[in-house]
Tab-separated table of N, CA and C in Angstrom:
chain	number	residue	atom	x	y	z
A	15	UNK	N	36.154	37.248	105.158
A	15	UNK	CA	37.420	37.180	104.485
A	15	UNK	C	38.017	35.795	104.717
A	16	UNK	N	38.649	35.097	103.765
A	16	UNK	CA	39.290	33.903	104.538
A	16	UNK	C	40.671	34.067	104.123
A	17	UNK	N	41.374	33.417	104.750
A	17	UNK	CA	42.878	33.603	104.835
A	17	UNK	C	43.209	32.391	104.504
A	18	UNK	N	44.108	32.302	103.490
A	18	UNK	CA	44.670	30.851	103.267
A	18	UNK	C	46.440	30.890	103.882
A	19	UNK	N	46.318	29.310	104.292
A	19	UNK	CA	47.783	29.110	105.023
A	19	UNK	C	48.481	28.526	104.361
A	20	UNK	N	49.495	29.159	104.141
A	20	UNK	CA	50.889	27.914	103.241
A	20	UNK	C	52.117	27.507	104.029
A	21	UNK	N	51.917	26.517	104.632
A	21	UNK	CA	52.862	26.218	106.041
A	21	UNK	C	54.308	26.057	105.140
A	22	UNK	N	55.436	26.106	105.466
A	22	UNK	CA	56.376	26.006	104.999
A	22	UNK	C	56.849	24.440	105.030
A	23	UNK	N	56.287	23.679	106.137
A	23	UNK	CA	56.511	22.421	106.510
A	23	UNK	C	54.952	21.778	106.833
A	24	UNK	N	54.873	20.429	106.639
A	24	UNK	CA	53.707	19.942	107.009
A	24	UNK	C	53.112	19.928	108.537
A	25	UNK	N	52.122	19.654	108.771
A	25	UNK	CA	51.509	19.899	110.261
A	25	UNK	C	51.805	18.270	110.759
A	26	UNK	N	51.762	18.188	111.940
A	26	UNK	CA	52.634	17.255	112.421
A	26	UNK	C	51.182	16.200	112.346
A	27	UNK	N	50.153	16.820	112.891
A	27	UNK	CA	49.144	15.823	113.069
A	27	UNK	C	47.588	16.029	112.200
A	28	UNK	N	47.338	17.617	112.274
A	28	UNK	CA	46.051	18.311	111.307
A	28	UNK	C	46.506	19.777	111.446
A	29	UNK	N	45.378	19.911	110.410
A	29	UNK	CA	45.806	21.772	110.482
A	29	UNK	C	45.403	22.562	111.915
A	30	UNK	N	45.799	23.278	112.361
A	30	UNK	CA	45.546	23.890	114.044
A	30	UNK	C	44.126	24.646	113.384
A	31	UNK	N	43.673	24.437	114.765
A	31	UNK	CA	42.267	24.846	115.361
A	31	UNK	C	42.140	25.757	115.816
A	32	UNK	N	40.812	26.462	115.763
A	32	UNK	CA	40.758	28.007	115.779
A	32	UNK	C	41.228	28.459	116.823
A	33	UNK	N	40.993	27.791	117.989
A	33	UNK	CA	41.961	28.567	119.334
A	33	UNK	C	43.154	28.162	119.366
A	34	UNK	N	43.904	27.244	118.818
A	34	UNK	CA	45.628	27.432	118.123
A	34	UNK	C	45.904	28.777	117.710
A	35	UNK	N	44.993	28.998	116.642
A	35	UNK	CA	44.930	30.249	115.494
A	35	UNK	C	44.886	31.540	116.737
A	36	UNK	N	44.576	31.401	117.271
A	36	UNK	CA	43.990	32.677	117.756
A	36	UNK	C	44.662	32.755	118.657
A	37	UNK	N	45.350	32.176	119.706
A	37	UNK	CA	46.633	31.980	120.462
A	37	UNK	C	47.903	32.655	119.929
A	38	UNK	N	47.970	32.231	118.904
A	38	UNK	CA	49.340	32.744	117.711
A	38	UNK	C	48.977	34.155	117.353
A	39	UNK	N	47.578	34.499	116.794
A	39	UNK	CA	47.421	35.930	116.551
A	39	UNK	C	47.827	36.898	117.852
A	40	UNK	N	47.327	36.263	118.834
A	40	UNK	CA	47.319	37.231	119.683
A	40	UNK	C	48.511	37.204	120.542
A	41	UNK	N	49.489	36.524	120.240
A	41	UNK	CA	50.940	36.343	120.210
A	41	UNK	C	52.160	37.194	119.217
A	42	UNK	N	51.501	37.563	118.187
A	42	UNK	CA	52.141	37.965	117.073
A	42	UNK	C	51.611	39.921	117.443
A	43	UNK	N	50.106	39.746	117.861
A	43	UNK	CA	49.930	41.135	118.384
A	43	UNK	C	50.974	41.647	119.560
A	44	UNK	N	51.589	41.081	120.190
A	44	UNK	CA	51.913	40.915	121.577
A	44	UNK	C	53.156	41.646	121.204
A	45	UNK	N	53.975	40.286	120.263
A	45	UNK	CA	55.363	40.873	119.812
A	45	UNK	C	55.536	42.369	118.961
A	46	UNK	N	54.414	42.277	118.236
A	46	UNK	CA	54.345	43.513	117.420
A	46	UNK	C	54.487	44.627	117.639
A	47	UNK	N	52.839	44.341	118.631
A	47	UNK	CA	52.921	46.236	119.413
A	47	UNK	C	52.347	46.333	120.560
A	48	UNK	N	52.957	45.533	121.646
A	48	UNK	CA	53.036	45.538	122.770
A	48	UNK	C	52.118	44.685	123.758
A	49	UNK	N	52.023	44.494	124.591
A	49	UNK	CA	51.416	44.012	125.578
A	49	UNK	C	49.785	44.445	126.133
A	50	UNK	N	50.418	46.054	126.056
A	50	UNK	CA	49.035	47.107	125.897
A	50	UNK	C	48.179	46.623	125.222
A	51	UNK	N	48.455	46.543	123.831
A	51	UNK	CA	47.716	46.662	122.480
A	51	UNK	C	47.440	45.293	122.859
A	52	UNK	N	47.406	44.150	123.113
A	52	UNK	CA	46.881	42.949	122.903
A	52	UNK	C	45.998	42.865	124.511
A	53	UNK	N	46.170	43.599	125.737
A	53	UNK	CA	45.387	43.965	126.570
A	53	UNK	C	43.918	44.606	126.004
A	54	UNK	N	44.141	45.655	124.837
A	54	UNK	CA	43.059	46.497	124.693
A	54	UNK	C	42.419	45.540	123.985
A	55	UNK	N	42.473	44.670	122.836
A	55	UNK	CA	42.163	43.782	122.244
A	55	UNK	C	40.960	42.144	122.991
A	56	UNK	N	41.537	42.112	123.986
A	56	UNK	CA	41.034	41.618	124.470
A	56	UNK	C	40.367	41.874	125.620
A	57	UNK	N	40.541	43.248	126.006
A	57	UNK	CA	39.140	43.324	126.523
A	57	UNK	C	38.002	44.160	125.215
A	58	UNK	N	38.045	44.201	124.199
A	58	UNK	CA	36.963	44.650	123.401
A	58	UNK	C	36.534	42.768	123.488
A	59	UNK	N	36.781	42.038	123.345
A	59	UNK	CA	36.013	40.614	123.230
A	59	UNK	C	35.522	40.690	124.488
A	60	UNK	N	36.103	40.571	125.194
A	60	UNK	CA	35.340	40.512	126.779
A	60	UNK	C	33.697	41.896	126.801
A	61	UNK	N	34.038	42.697	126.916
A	61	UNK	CA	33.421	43.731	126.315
A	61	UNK	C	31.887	43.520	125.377
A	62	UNK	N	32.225	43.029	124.219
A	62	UNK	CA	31.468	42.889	122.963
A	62	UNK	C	30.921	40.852	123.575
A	63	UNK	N	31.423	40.441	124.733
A	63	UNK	CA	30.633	38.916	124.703
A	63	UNK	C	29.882	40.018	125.907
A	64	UNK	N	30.036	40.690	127.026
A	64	UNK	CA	28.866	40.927	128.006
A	64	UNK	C	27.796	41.840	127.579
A	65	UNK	N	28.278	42.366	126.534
A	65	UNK	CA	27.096	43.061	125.910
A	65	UNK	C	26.236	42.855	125.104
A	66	UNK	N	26.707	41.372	124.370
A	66	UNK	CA	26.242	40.826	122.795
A	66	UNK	C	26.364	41.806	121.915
A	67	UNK	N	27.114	42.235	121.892
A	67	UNK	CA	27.862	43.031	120.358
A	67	UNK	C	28.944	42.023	119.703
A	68	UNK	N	28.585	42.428	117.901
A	68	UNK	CA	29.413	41.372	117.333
A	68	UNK	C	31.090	41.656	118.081
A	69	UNK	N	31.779	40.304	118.253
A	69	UNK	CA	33.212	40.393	118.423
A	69	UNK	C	34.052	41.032	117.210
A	70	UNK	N	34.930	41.465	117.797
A	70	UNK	CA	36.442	42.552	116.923
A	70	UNK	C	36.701	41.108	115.506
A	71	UNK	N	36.781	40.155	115.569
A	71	UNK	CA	37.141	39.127	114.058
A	71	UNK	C	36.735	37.622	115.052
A	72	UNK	N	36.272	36.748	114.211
A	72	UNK	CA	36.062	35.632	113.984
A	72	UNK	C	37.046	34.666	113.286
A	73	UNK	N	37.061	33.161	114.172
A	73	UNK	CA	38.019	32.226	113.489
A	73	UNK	C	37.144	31.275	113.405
A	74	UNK	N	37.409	30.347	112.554
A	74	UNK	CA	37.361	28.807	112.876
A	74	UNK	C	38.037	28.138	112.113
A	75	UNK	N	37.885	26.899	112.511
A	75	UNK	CA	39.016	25.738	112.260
A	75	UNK	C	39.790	25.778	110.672
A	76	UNK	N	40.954	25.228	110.313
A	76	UNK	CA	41.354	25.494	109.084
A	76	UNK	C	40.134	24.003	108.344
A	77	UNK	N	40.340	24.596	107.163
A	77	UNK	CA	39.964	23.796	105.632
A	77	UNK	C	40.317	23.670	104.894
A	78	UNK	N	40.410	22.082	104.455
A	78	UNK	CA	41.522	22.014	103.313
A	78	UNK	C	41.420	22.310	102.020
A	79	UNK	N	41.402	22.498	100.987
A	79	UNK	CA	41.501	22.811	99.774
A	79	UNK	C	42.749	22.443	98.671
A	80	UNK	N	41.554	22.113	97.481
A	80	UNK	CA	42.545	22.154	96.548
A	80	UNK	C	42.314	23.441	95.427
A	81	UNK	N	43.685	23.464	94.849
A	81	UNK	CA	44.126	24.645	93.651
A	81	UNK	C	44.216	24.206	92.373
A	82	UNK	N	43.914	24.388	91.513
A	82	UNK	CA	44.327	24.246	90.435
A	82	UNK	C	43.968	25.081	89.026
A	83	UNK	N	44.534	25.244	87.634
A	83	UNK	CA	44.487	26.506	87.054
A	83	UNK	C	42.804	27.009	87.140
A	84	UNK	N	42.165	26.205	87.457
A	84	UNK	CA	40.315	26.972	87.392
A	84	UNK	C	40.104	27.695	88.709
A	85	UNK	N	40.958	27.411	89.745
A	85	UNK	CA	40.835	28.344	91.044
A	85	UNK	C	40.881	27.176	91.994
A	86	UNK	N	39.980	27.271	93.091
A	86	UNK	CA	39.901	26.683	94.546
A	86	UNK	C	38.857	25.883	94.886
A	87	UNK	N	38.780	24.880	95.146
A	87	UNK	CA	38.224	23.873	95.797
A	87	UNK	C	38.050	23.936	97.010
A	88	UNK	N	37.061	24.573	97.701
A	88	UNK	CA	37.174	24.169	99.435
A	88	UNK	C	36.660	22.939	99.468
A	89	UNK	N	36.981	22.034	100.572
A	89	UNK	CA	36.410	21.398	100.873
A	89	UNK	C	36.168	21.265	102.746
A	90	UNK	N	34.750	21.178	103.054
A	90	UNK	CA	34.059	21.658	103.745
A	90	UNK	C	33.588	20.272	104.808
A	91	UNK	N	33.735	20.532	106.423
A	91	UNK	CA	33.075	19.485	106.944
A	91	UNK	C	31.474	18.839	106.724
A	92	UNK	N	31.540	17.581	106.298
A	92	UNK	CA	30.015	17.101	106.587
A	92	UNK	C	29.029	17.732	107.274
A	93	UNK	N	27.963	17.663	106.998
A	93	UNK	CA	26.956	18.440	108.037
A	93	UNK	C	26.621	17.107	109.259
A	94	UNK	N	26.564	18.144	110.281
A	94	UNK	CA	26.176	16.967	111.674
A	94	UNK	C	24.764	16.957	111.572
A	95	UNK	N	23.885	17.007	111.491
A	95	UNK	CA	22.586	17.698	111.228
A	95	UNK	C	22.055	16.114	110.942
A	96	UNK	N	20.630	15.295	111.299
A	96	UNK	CA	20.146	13.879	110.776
A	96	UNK	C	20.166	14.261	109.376
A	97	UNK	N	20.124	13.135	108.671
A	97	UNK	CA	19.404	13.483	107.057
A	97	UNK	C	17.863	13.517	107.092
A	98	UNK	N	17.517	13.928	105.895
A	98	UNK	CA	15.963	14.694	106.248
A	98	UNK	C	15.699	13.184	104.922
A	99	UNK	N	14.956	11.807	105.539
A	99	UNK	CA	14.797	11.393	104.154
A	99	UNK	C	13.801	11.703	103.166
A	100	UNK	N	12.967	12.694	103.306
A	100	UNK	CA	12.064	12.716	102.391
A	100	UNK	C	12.554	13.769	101.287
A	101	UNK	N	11.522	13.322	99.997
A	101	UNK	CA	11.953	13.997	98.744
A	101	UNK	C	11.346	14.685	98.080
A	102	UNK	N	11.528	16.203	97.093
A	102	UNK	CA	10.410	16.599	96.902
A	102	UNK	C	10.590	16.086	95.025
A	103	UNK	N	10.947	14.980	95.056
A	103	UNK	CA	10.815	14.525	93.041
A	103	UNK	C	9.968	13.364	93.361
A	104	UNK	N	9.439	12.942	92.129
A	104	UNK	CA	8.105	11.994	91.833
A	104	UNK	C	9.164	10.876	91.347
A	105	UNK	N	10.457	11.064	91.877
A	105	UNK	CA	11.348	9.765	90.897
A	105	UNK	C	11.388	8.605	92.658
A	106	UNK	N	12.010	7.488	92.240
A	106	UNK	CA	12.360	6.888	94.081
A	106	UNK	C	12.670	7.507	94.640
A	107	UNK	N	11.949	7.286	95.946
A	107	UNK	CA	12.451	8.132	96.986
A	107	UNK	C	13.810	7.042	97.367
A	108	UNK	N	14.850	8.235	98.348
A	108	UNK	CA	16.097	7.694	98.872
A	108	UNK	C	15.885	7.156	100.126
A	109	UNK	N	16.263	6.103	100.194
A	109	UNK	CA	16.357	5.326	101.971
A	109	UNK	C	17.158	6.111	102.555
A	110	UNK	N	17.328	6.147	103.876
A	110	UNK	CA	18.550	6.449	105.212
A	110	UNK	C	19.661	6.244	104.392
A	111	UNK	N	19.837	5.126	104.506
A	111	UNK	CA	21.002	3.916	104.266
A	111	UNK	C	21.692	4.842	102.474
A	112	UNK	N	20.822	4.997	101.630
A	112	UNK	CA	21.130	4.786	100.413
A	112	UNK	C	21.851	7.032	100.595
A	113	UNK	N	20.859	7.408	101.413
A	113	UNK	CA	21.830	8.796	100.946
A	113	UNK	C	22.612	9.039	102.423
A	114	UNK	N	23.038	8.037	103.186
A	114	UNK	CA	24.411	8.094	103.841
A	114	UNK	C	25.274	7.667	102.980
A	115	UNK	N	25.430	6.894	102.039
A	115	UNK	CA	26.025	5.755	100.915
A	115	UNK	C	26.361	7.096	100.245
A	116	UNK	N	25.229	8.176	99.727
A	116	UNK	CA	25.431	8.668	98.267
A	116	UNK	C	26.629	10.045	99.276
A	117	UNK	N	26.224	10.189	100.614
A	117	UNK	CA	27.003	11.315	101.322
A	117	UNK	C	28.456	10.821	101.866
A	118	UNK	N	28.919	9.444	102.095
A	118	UNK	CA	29.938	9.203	102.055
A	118	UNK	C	31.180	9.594	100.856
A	119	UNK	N	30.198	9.142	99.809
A	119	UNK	CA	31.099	9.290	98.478
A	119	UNK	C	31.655	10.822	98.067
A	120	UNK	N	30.808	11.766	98.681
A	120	UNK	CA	31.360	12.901	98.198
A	120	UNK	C	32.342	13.451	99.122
């Protein structure tokens, strides 16, 4: 599921990071419905990491996006990963250099 954020005011420096996010959730559980309830909550994570069972929900970092009348644009971090230079077309092959060049631009 992803959740989109519409801050009312801009972020002072970037959008908060998944353990920001998840600090606040489990802050908002707290106020909601008690102390208990965000106790039981966190020990099902504790729980579900010593056992390797999937965890109760997953975060990560926000992403920015654009809107417009055709829908949503994510836009997505670079991959950290080397580039792989080889190619499987019979056209030039790409140098290092030339598809860091063509991966900057996008």
């Amino acid at each position: 599921m992803i959740v989109y954020l519409l801050p009312k005011s801009p972020f002072t420096k970037s959008a908060p990071r998944s353990d920001t996010l998840f600090g606040a959730i489990c802050w908002a559980i707290r106020l909601l419905y008690g102390q208990q309830k965000l106790v039981d909550i966190i020990e099902k994570f504790d729980a579900a990491i010593e056992s390797a069972r999937p965890l109760p929900f997953l975060l990560t970092s926000c992403f920015p996006y654009f809107q417009d009348k055709q829908g949503k644009i994510h836009f997505l971090p670079k991959p950290l990963l080397p580039l792989d230079c080889k190619t499987t077309s019979t056209t030039a092959e790409l140098t290092p250099s030339s598809k860091l060049k063509k991966l900057k631009k996008a």
